[in-house]
Coordinates of C-alpha atoms in Angstrom, one line a residue:
M1 CA 146.3 39.8 89.4
K2 CA 146.1 38.5 86.2
K3 CA 142.2 39.9 86.3
M4 CA 143.6 42.9 86.5
T5 CA 146.5 42.6 83.4
F6 CA 143.6 41.6 81.3
I7 CA 141.9 44.4 82.1
F8 CA 144.6 46.8 81.4
V9 CA 145.4 45.1 78.4
L10 CA 142.1 45.2 77.3
A11 CA 141.6 48.9 78.1
S12 CA 144.9 49.6 75.7
F13 CA 143.3 47.6 72.6
I14 CA 140.4 49.4 73.1
A15 CA 142.5 52.9 72.9
N16 CA 144.2 52.2 70.5
S17 CA 141.6 51.1 68.2
Q18 CA 139.3 54.0 68.3
E19 CA 137.8 54.7 64.9
K20 CA 136.7 58.6 64.4
V21 CA 132.9 58.3 62.8
K22 CA 129.9 60.4 64.0
V23 CA 129.2 60.0 68.0
E24 CA 125.4 59.3 68.6
T25 CA 123.3 61.6 69.7
I26 CA 122.5 59.4 73.3
P27 CA 125.8 59.2 75.8
V28 CA 125.5 56.8 78.2
L29 CA 128.2 58.2 79.8
T30 CA 127.6 61.7 79.7
L31 CA 130.9 64.1 79.5
K32 CA 130.1 67.6 79.4
E33 CA 130.3 70.1 83.0
Y34 CA 128.0 69.5 85.5
T35 CA 127.4 72.2 88.5
L36 CA 127.8 70.2 92.0
E37 CA 124.3 70.0 94.3
T38 CA 124.7 72.1 97.0
D39 CA 123.1 75.0 98.9
R40 CA 125.6 77.7 99.0
I41 CA 128.0 79.1 95.8
S42 CA 127.9 76.9 93.0
F43 CA 130.9 75.3 91.0
T44 CA 130.8 73.9 87.5
E45 CA 133.2 71.0 87.4
M46 CA 136.2 72.8 86.1
E47 CA 135.8 75.4 88.8
E48 CA 135.8 72.5 91.6
G49 CA 138.8 73.2 93.6
K50 CA 138.5 69.7 95.3
S51 CA 138.1 66.0 93.8
V52 CA 134.7 65.4 92.9
V53 CA 133.5 61.8 91.3
V54 CA 129.6 61.8 89.9
L55 CA 128.1 58.6 89.7
S56 CA 125.8 59.3 86.5
K57 CA 122.1 58.0 86.0
E58 CA 123.2 55.8 83.1
K59 CA 125.9 54.9 84.9
I60 CA 123.7 53.5 87.8
K61 CA 121.6 51.8 85.2
N62 CA 124.1 49.5 83.7
T63 CA 125.7 48.9 87.1
P64 CA 124.7 45.6 88.5
A65 CA 123.2 46.5 91.4
I66 CA 119.9 46.7 93.7
S67 CA 121.8 48.7 96.8
I68 CA 123.1 51.7 96.7
N69 CA 125.9 50.3 99.1
E70 CA 126.7 48.2 95.9
L71 CA 126.9 51.3 93.4
L72 CA 129.5 53.1 95.8
V73 CA 132.0 50.1 95.9
Q74 CA 132.6 51.3 92.2
V75 CA 133.9 54.5 93.4
A76 CA 138.2 54.0 93.9
G77 CA 138.6 56.2 96.7
V78 CA 135.5 55.3 98.6
D79 CA 135.5 52.1 101.1
I80 CA 132.4 50.4 101.4
R81 CA 132.6 47.7 104.6
Q82 CA 129.4 45.7 103.8
R83 CA 128.3 43.3 106.4
G84 CA 125.5 40.9 104.8
A85 CA 124.3 41.5 101.2
N86 CA 122.4 43.8 99.6
G87 CA 121.9 46.9 101.5
V88 CA 121.6 45.1 104.8
Q89 CA 124.4 47.5 106.7
A90 CA 127.4 48.8 105.1
D91 CA 130.3 51.4 107.0
A92 CA 131.2 54.3 104.2
G93 CA 134.8 55.1 104.7
I94 CA 136.2 57.6 101.8
R95 CA 140.8 58.0 101.6
G96 CA 141.1 55.6 104.5
S97 CA 138.8 57.3 106.9
T98 CA 136.4 55.3 109.2
F99 CA 132.9 55.5 108.8
D100 CA 131.8 58.0 111.4
Q101 CA 134.4 60.3 109.4
V102 CA 132.2 60.8 106.1
L103 CA 128.6 63.0 106.0
I104 CA 126.3 61.3 103.7
L105 CA 123.5 63.6 102.0
L106 CA 120.3 62.7 100.6
N107 CA 119.5 66.1 98.7
G108 CA 122.1 68.0 100.3
V109 CA 120.1 66.6 103.7
R110 CA 121.8 65.5 106.2
M111 CA 121.9 61.5 107.4
S112 CA 124.2 61.8 109.7
D113 CA 123.2 60.0 112.8
P114 CA 124.5 60.7 116.4
Q115 CA 123.8 57.3 118.1
T116 CA 126.4 55.6 115.5
G117 CA 127.7 56.2 111.5
H118 CA 126.6 52.3 111.3
H119 CA 123.2 53.8 110.4
A120 CA 124.2 56.5 108.0
L121 CA 123.6 54.5 104.9
N122 CA 120.2 53.7 105.7
I123 CA 118.3 55.8 102.9
P124 CA 114.9 55.6 101.9
V125 CA 115.5 55.3 98.1
D126 CA 115.7 52.8 95.5
V127 CA 118.2 52.5 93.1
A128 CA 115.8 53.5 89.8
S129 CA 114.8 56.9 91.9
I130 CA 118.8 57.9 92.0
E131 CA 119.7 60.3 89.5
R132 CA 123.0 60.7 90.0
I133 CA 125.8 60.5 93.2
E134 CA 127.9 63.4 93.8
V135 CA 130.9 62.0 96.1
I136 CA 133.5 64.3 97.1
K137 CA 136.7 63.2 98.2
G138 CA 138.5 65.0 100.6
A139 CA 138.0 67.7 103.8
G140 CA 134.0 68.7 104.0
A141 CA 133.8 70.3 107.6
R142 CA 134.2 74.0 106.5
V143 CA 131.5 73.4 104.1
Y144 CA 129.2 70.7 105.5
G145 CA 129.8 70.8 109.2
Q146 CA 131.4 68.1 111.1
N147 CA 130.9 64.4 109.8
A148 CA 132.9 65.5 106.9
L149 CA 136.0 64.6 108.0
A150 CA 137.4 62.7 104.9
G151 CA 134.9 63.3 102.5
V152 CA 130.8 63.7 101.5
I153 CA 128.7 61.0 99.7
N154 CA 125.3 63.1 98.2
I155 CA 122.3 61.0 97.3
V156 CA 120.8 63.0 94.8
T157 CA 116.6 62.6 92.9
K158 CA 114.9 62.1 90.4
V159 CA 113.1 65.3 89.2
P160 CA 110.4 64.2 86.6
T161 CA 110.6 65.7 83.5
E162 CA 107.1 64.0 82.6
N163 CA 104.3 61.4 84.0
F164 CA 105.1 58.1 84.5
L165 CA 104.5 54.7 86.4
S166 CA 106.5 52.3 86.3
Q167 CA 107.0 48.7 88.2
K168 CA 109.8 46.4 88.1
V169 CA 110.0 43.2 89.7
V170 CA 113.7 41.3 90.8
A171 CA 114.0 37.0 91.5
G172 CA 117.1 35.2 92.4
D173 CA 118.9 33.1 94.3
F174 CA 118.5 32.7 98.1
N175 CA 114.3 33.5 97.7
L176 CA 115.4 36.7 96.7
Y177 CA 112.5 39.4 95.4
D178 CA 112.6 42.5 95.5
I179 CA 109.7 44.7 93.5
T180 CA 109.4 48.5 92.7
V181 CA 106.4 50.5 92.2
S182 CA 107.1 54.3 91.1
G183 CA 105.4 57.0 89.8
G184 CA 106.0 60.6 88.3
F185 CA 103.7 63.8 87.7
K186 CA 104.9 66.6 86.2
G187 CA 102.4 69.7 86.0
K188 CA 103.2 73.0 84.3
K189 CA 104.4 74.0 87.9
A190 CA 104.8 71.4 89.8
S191 CA 106.6 67.8 90.0
H192 CA 106.5 64.7 92.1
L193 CA 108.0 61.6 92.8
I194 CA 106.6 58.9 94.7
S195 CA 108.3 55.6 94.7
L196 CA 107.4 52.0 97.0
N197 CA 110.5 48.8 97.5
R198 CA 110.6 46.1 99.3
N199 CA 113.2 43.6 99.3
S200 CA 114.1 40.3 100.9
S201 CA 115.8 37.2 101.0
D202 CA 116.2 34.1 103.4
G203 CA 119.9 34.6 103.3
Y204 CA 123.4 33.0 102.1
K205 CA 124.3 31.8 105.2
Y206 CA 122.5 30.7 108.5
N207 CA 121.0 34.3 110.3
T208 CA 121.4 36.0 107.1
D209 CA 118.1 36.6 106.3
Y210 CA 116.2 40.1 105.7
E211 CA 113.4 42.2 104.8
I212 CA 113.7 45.9 103.7
T213 CA 111.2 48.3 103.2
N214 CA 111.4 51.7 101.5
A215 CA 109.3 54.7 100.9
F216 CA 109.7 57.8 99.5
Y217 CA 108.0 61.2 98.1
S218 CA 109.4 64.5 97.3
S219 CA 107.9 67.3 95.0
D220 CA 109.3 71.1 93.6
V221 CA 106.9 73.8 92.7
K222 CA 107.9 76.7 90.7
L223 CA 105.9 79.9 92.3
K224 CA 105.3 82.9 90.2
R225 CA 107.3 85.7 90.5
K226 CA 108.2 89.1 88.3
N227 CA 110.9 89.9 86.7
N228 CA 111.7 86.4 85.4
L229 CA 112.9 85.8 89.1
K230 CA 113.0 82.5 90.3
Q231 CA 111.0 81.1 93.6
S232 CA 110.5 77.5 94.8
L233 CA 109.3 75.1 97.1
S234 CA 110.5 71.8 97.7
F235 CA 109.4 68.8 100.1
M236 CA 110.5 65.5 100.2
G237 CA 109.8 62.4 102.9
G238 CA 111.0 58.6 103.4
F239 CA 111.0 56.0 105.3
T240 CA 113.0 53.0 105.6
E241 CA 112.8 49.2 107.7
K242 CA 115.4 46.9 107.9
K243 CA 114.9 43.4 109.5
F244 CA 118.5 41.0 109.5
G245 CA 119.8 38.2 110.9
A246 CA 123.2 39.6 112.1
N247 CA 125.2 36.7 112.2
G248 CA 129.0 37.5 113.7
F249 CA 128.3 41.4 112.4
Y250 CA 129.0 42.5 115.4
S251 CA 132.6 41.8 118.3
S252 CA 133.2 38.3 116.9
P253 CA 131.7 35.9 114.1
D254 CA 131.4 33.7 117.1
F255 CA 128.4 35.3 117.3
V256 CA 125.9 34.0 114.8
D257 CA 122.4 34.4 116.7
Q258 CA 122.6 38.3 116.5
Y259 CA 119.4 40.0 115.4
E260 CA 119.0 43.6 114.6
E261 CA 116.0 45.9 113.0
T262 CA 116.6 50.1 112.5
Q263 CA 113.9 52.4 111.2
T264 CA 115.1 55.6 109.9
S265 CA 112.6 58.7 108.7
V266 CA 113.4 62.0 107.1
V267 CA 111.3 65.1 106.0
S268 CA 112.6 68.4 104.6
G269 CA 111.1 71.1 103.3
K270 CA 113.5 74.1 101.3
Y271 CA 112.7 77.3 100.1
E272 CA 114.6 79.3 97.4
N273 CA 113.5 82.8 96.5
Q274 CA 116.1 85.2 93.7
L275 CA 115.5 88.4 95.7
T276 CA 117.0 90.4 93.3
Q277 CA 118.7 89.5 90.0
V278 CA 122.8 89.4 92.2
L279 CA 121.2 88.0 95.7
S280 CA 119.0 85.1 96.3
M281 CA 118.5 83.0 99.7
N282 CA 117.0 79.2 100.9
A283 CA 116.1 78.3 103.7
S284 CA 115.5 74.6 104.8
V285 CA 114.3 72.5 107.6
Y286 CA 114.6 68.9 108.3
W287 CA 114.2 66.0 111.1
R288 CA 115.6 62.7 111.1
R289 CA 114.6 59.6 113.6
N290 CA 116.4 56.6 113.4
Q291 CA 115.1 53.7 115.8
D292 CA 117.7 50.9 116.3
E293 CA 116.7 47.5 118.3
Y294 CA 119.7 45.0 118.7
V295 CA 119.5 41.7 120.1
F296 CA 122.4 39.2 120.9
L297 CA 120.1 36.0 120.9
R298 CA 117.5 36.2 117.9
Q299 CA 115.6 33.3 120.0
N300 CA 115.8 34.5 123.2
P301 CA 116.0 39.0 123.4
S302 CA 116.0 39.0 127.0
V303 CA 119.6 38.0 127.3
F304 CA 120.7 41.1 125.5
R305 CA 118.8 43.9 124.4
N306 CA 119.4 47.2 123.5
M307 CA 116.9 50.1 121.9
H308 CA 117.9 53.5 120.4
I309 CA 116.0 55.8 119.2
N310 CA 116.9 59.5 118.1
N311 CA 116.3 62.6 116.5
T312 CA 117.7 65.2 115.2
A313 CA 116.0 68.7 113.9
G314 CA 117.2 71.8 112.3
V315 CA 116.7 74.9 110.7
N316 CA 119.3 76.6 107.9
L317 CA 119.5 79.6 106.3
N318 CA 122.2 80.9 103.1
L319 CA 122.5 84.2 101.6
I320 CA 124.1 84.0 98.3
S321 CA 125.3 87.2 96.1
K322 CA 127.0 87.9 93.1
N323 CA 129.2 90.4 92.6
K324 CA 132.3 91.6 90.7
L325 CA 134.7 89.4 92.4
G326 CA 132.7 86.5 92.0
E327 CA 130.1 85.2 94.7
T328 CA 129.9 85.3 98.8
A329 CA 127.9 83.2 100.8
L330 CA 127.1 83.3 104.4
G331 CA 124.4 81.6 106.5
I332 CA 123.6 79.7 109.5
D333 CA 122.1 76.2 110.7
I334 CA 120.7 75.1 114.4
S335 CA 119.8 72.1 114.7
Q336 CA 118.6 70.3 118.4
V337 CA 119.9 66.3 119.0
W338 CA 118.6 64.3 120.9
I339 CA 118.1 60.4 122.2
Q340 CA 116.6 57.5 124.2
S341 CA 118.7 54.8 124.7
N342 CA 118.1 52.0 127.5
N343 CA 122.3 51.2 127.0
L344 CA 123.5 54.6 126.4
G345 CA 121.0 56.6 128.3
N346 CA 118.6 60.0 127.7
R347 CA 120.8 62.5 126.5
N348 CA 120.6 65.9 124.1
R349 CA 123.0 68.5 122.3
Q350 CA 122.6 71.6 120.4
V351 CA 124.6 72.4 118.0
Q352 CA 124.8 76.0 116.7
T353 CA 126.7 76.6 112.9
A354 CA 128.0 79.7 110.8
F355 CA 129.9 80.3 108.1
L356 CA 131.2 82.8 105.4
E357 CA 132.9 82.3 102.0
H358 CA 133.7 83.8 98.7
K359 CA 134.7 82.8 95.3
F360 CA 137.0 84.9 93.8
S361 CA 136.9 84.8 90.3
L362 CA 140.2 86.0 88.6
L363 CA 141.9 86.2 85.7
K364 CA 139.5 86.7 83.0
K365 CA 137.8 83.9 85.1
K366 CA 140.7 81.6 84.7
L367 CA 141.6 81.4 88.4
F368 CA 138.6 80.5 91.6
I369 CA 139.7 80.7 95.0
T370 CA 137.7 80.6 97.5
P371 CA 138.3 80.9 100.9
G372 CA 136.1 80.5 103.9
V373 CA 135.6 79.5 107.6
Q374 CA 133.0 77.7 109.5
A375 CA 132.3 78.4 113.3
S376 CA 130.5 75.3 115.8
Y377 CA 129.0 75.7 119.0
F378 CA 128.2 72.0 120.7
S379 CA 126.7 72.2 123.6
D380 CA 128.5 68.9 125.0
F381 CA 131.7 70.3 123.4
D382 CA 133.5 73.3 123.2
G383 CA 133.7 75.5 120.1
V384 CA 135.5 74.8 116.6
F385 CA 137.1 77.2 114.2
L386 CA 138.2 75.8 110.8
P387 CA 138.8 77.9 108.1
G388 CA 140.1 76.7 104.6
I389 CA 140.6 77.7 101.0
D390 CA 139.8 75.8 97.4
A391 CA 141.3 76.8 94.4
S392 CA 141.9 75.7 90.9
Y393 CA 143.3 77.2 87.6
R394 CA 141.8 76.3 84.0
I395 CA 145.3 76.4 82.7
N396 CA 143.2 76.0 79.1
K397 CA 139.6 74.7 78.4
K398 CA 140.6 71.2 78.8
I399 CA 142.6 70.9 81.5
T400 CA 142.5 72.4 85.3
A401 CA 144.9 72.3 88.5
F402 CA 142.9 72.9 91.6
A403 CA 144.0 72.5 95.4
N404 CA 142.8 72.8 98.8
V405 CA 143.7 73.2 102.4
G406 CA 142.1 73.2 105.4
Y407 CA 141.5 72.3 109.0
T408 CA 138.1 69.6 109.3
Y409 CA 136.5 68.1 112.3
R410 CA 134.3 65.6 114.2
V411 CA 133.0 65.3 118.0
P412 CA 132.6 61.7 118.8
T413 CA 129.1 59.6 118.6
Y414 CA 127.2 58.5 121.6
T415 CA 128.0 54.9 121.6
D416 CA 131.7 55.9 121.2
L417 CA 131.5 57.6 124.3
F418 CA 128.7 56.0 126.5
Y419 CA 128.0 52.5 125.1
Q420 CA 128.4 49.2 127.8
G421 CA 128.4 45.6 127.0
R422 CA 129.6 42.5 126.9
T423 CA 132.7 43.1 124.2
N424 CA 132.7 46.8 123.8
I425 CA 133.0 49.7 126.3
G426 CA 132.7 53.4 125.3
N427 CA 135.2 55.9 126.9
E428 CA 133.3 59.2 128.3
N429 CA 136.6 61.1 128.1
L430 CA 136.9 61.1 124.6
N431 CA 137.8 64.4 122.6
P432 CA 136.7 65.6 119.1
E433 CA 139.1 64.2 116.0
I434 CA 140.3 67.4 114.1
A435 CA 142.5 66.5 111.4
F436 CA 144.3 69.5 109.0
S437 CA 144.6 68.4 104.9
Y438 CA 145.2 69.2 102.0
E439 CA 145.7 68.4 98.1
G440 CA 146.5 69.1 94.9
G441 CA 146.0 67.4 91.4
L442 CA 144.5 68.2 87.9
R443 CA 140.8 67.1 85.9
A444 CA 141.4 67.4 82.4
A445 CA 138.3 66.6 79.3
L446 CA 140.3 65.5 76.3
G447 CA 137.4 65.0 73.8
F448 CA 136.1 62.1 74.8
L449 CA 138.3 61.1 77.7
K450 CA 138.0 63.1 81.4
I451 CA 141.1 62.4 83.5
Q452 CA 141.3 63.3 87.6
A453 CA 144.2 62.5 89.4
S454 CA 145.2 64.0 93.1
Y455 CA 147.5 64.3 95.1
F456 CA 146.5 63.8 99.3
V457 CA 147.4 64.4 102.7
R458 CA 145.2 64.4 105.9
E459 CA 147.3 64.9 109.0
G460 CA 144.9 64.0 112.1
N461 CA 145.0 64.3 115.1
N462 CA 143.0 62.7 118.5
I463 CA 141.5 60.3 116.3
I464 CA 139.0 58.2 117.9
D465 CA 139.1 54.3 117.5
W466 CA 138.5 51.0 119.1
T467 CA 141.3 49.1 120.2
R468 CA 142.3 46.8 122.4
A469 CA 145.7 45.1 124.1
D470 CA 144.7 41.5 123.1
E471 CA 141.8 39.3 121.8
S472 CA 140.8 39.2 125.9
S473 CA 140.0 42.1 125.6
P474 CA 136.8 44.3 125.3
W475 CA 137.1 47.2 122.7
Q476 CA 137.3 50.6 123.7
P477 CA 137.7 53.8 121.8
N478 CA 140.1 56.2 122.2
N479 CA 141.6 59.5 120.8
L480 CA 144.9 58.1 118.9
I481 CA 147.5 60.5 119.5
Q482 CA 148.3 60.7 115.3
L483 CA 146.9 59.5 112.3
N484 CA 148.1 60.4 109.1
T485 CA 146.7 59.5 105.9
N486 CA 148.7 60.0 101.8
G487 CA 147.8 58.9 98.9
V488 CA 147.2 59.0 95.3
D489 CA 143.9 58.6 93.4
V490 CA 143.0 58.4 89.8
D491 CA 139.5 58.4 88.0
V492 CA 138.9 57.8 84.2
N493 CA 136.6 58.0 82.0
W494 CA 136.3 57.0 78.1
Q495 CA 133.9 57.2 75.1
P496 CA 134.6 56.0 72.2
L497 CA 134.1 58.2 69.0
S498 CA 132.0 55.1 67.7
R499 CA 129.8 54.0 70.1
K500 CA 128.7 51.1 67.9
F501 CA 129.2 49.0 70.3
I502 CA 131.6 50.1 73.2
Q503 CA 129.3 52.5 75.1
S504 CA 132.2 54.3 77.6
V505 CA 135.4 52.4 80.0
G506 CA 136.3 53.6 83.3
V507 CA 138.8 53.5 85.6
G508 CA 139.9 54.1 88.4
Y509 CA 142.8 53.5 91.3
T510 CA 143.4 54.7 95.0
Y511 CA 146.9 54.2 97.0
L512 CA 147.0 54.6 101.1
N513 CA 149.4 55.3 102.8
Q514 CA 149.0 55.8 106.8
E515 CA 151.6 56.5 109.5
T516 CA 150.4 56.1 113.5
G517 CA 152.1 56.8 116.7
V518 CA 150.1 54.0 117.9
E519 CA 152.0 51.2 120.1
D520 CA 153.2 47.9 118.2
G521 CA 150.4 45.4 118.7
L522 CA 147.4 47.5 119.5
L523 CA 144.4 45.7 117.8
S524 CA 142.4 48.1 115.6
K525 CA 138.5 47.8 114.9
Y526 CA 138.1 50.6 112.1
A527 CA 140.7 53.3 112.0
L528 CA 143.8 51.2 111.3
E529 CA 142.4 48.6 108.5
N530 CA 142.2 51.1 105.5
L531 CA 143.1 50.1 102.5
N532 CA 146.5 50.2 100.8
H533 CA 145.7 49.6 96.9
Q534 CA 142.2 50.1 95.2
F535 CA 141.4 49.7 91.7
T536 CA 138.3 49.7 89.5
S537 CA 136.7 49.4 86.3
F538 CA 134.4 48.7 84.0
V539 CA 132.8 48.5 80.1
A540 CA 129.8 49.1 78.7
L541 CA 129.1 47.8 75.9
K542 CA 126.3 47.4 73.3
Y543 CA 125.1 44.6 71.3
H544 CA 121.6 46.5 69.9
K545 CA 120.0 49.5 70.2
N546 CA 118.3 48.2 73.1
I547 CA 120.6 45.5 74.3
T548 CA 123.5 46.5 76.4
H549 CA 126.3 44.7 78.3
S550 CA 128.0 46.0 81.3
V551 CA 130.8 44.7 83.5
N552 CA 132.1 46.2 86.5
Y553 CA 135.5 44.6 87.8
R554 CA 137.1 45.7 91.4
Y555 CA 140.5 44.5 93.1
T556 CA 140.7 45.7 96.9
D557 CA 144.0 44.8 99.5
R558 CA 143.3 45.8 102.8
V559 CA 146.1 46.1 105.2
N560 CA 145.1 43.5 107.7
L561 CA 142.7 41.0 105.0
D562 CA 143.6 38.6 102.6
D563 CA 142.9 40.6 98.8
Y564 CA 140.4 39.8 96.3
S565 CA 139.4 40.8 93.2
I566 CA 135.0 41.2 91.9
V567 CA 133.5 40.4 88.6
D568 CA 129.7 41.7 88.4
T569 CA 128.1 41.6 84.8
K570 CA 124.5 42.8 83.8
L571 CA 123.4 41.8 80.2
A572 CA 119.7 43.8 79.8
F573 CA 116.9 44.7 77.0
D574 CA 115.2 47.8 77.7
N575 CA 113.3 49.6 75.1
G576 CA 112.1 52.4 77.4
K577 CA 109.1 50.4 78.3
V578 CA 109.6 46.9 78.5
L579 CA 113.1 45.9 80.8
I580 CA 114.3 42.5 80.8
Y581 CA 117.5 41.8 82.4
G582 CA 119.5 39.4 84.1
E583 CA 123.2 39.4 86.3
I584 CA 125.2 37.9 88.0
A585 CA 127.7 39.7 91.3
N586 CA 130.1 37.8 92.4
L587 CA 130.4 36.3 88.8
F588 CA 133.8 33.5 89.6
D589 CA 132.8 33.0 93.3
Q590 CA 135.3 34.5 95.3
E591 CA 135.6 34.5 99.0
Y592 CA 136.1 38.2 101.2
R593 CA 135.8 39.6 103.5
E594 CA 135.0 43.9 103.3
T595 CA 135.2 43.7 107.2
N596 CA 137.5 40.8 109.8
L597 CA 133.9 39.5 110.8
V598 CA 131.4 38.5 108.0
V599 CA 132.4 36.3 104.8
M600 CA 130.5 37.9 101.6
P601 CA 128.2 36.5 100.1
G602 CA 129.4 33.9 96.9
R603 CA 127.8 33.7 93.3
W604 CA 124.3 35.3 92.9
F605 CA 122.0 35.1 90.1
R606 CA 119.1 37.7 90.1
I607 CA 116.5 38.5 87.3
G608 CA 114.4 41.3 86.9
V609 CA 111.4 42.2 84.6
G610 CA 110.0 45.9 84.5
C611 CA 107.6 47.9 82.5
T612 CA 107.1 52.3 81.9
L613 CA 104.3 53.6 80.9
N614 CA 105.3 57.1 80.2
K615 CA 103.7 60.5 79.6
L616 CA 100.2 59.2 81.2
K617 CA 97.5 61.9 81.1

């Protein structure tokens, strides 16, 4: 708590010492309005009816991180529960949810895994290729479909604006190395991005070694049209492979010889066509494959081995029409899921989804109301009808009030339903989860200060959790009768008018309270291990035009584990062509757990060197 007090005092001192001088032309934290990445109705930041936090490319660049997981831990309200280091394996929750209740997107393409949400963060993109990360807190199933019960995380990759070739090499403790080679190519009508990444380590303790390989390619092509109407094609393909020792990752900390290998591939194509000045359409196809091999004893795989291969393929079509009252969007998504597994069996599922929504623009574009509905049919479950409504009111040019209410939904994974193991047993009688969610808040852009604050409630029914009565019983998933979550979260970002030394300061806080009808003494594996208090902060400093220093701090208080404070720091020289930096994760060598199974790494030093050749012909 002393560290928290110091951060608050520092932030107060900075605010009181602000000087009114000319602002530098290149900001570290962009305070202008953004437009959320979407295939449907578009919203600017001040029109949005949900809580949204965006990690900008400047924030990503300054954060001491070599994995997406390490970026997301800096967002208050997002609960990243890592097993191992540097992106090996992690689960993402939002506002007290489980990992299966959060939808992960890559450039708008679903990365959810029908086998288990443990694989949703298998993203084939290195940190340097990310343009921004959009975090939508709150129910999103009406817009994004199932798995978005508690929120959505959309990872958006860069679109090159010039030709470049970049290389970066990182080395660190525990024989860490991380090599990235990427290139961008920009023509008159097309742009291309390609990136290759490889990183590995011997591990910070026995059987935590890992090897990760990423390959990614994307392209955007502008097609010629008359009357200045827009038409484009885009393509994305990626592959990631992870091989890692899983010391105590699953079931019990006593099982130190577990091992796992995963391979994830994703391919998508998208066509956008502005048919008229008021009517647009976009169509996409996508395919995701995930392979997961798990062995209980690394030295003797024959003792217990699981092999799962699952595929998701689908097509999506949307129409968006602008009119005097706002925008109307309707569309369909049809997908096929199939899995082959020596444990879960060979199974398949068809999912058919249709949606309709309209954004009303009233009171001279001060009030925006967006009612909508999504209907989904699952071949192995009943259909579901999800109505909801978002609203925002622009009190003035600087302050917006927002609110949303609606139903949200998730069907069980194949692991929930059919898994058979020594300490985990599935439940074929599970029903889908459903929740009623509502939220209200304020969003303000006051000069160089941005604030977002909200109060939220999620009333869950049939929420799925793996539970057991005592330590000797196996874990098994069941539908909890009731699980209600409420809380508040606040996000503050500030840039001083004088940017000669302090570039930006950010603070985030989330409080959660959960109430359940579960009987006392029942042990929970996921759903009842929520955060109670979460505090994050960062400060970005500039010592010279090419020398920056950032410090990230987070405090976590989980209901069933010891609370902890973590400080990460990064010092970098970057003149646009040459990059040299050093960073320290867990600066004060804090011992902590993000799950009840795995002790996370202590202090970890890393140094990096990179070079970029711009405007290549």
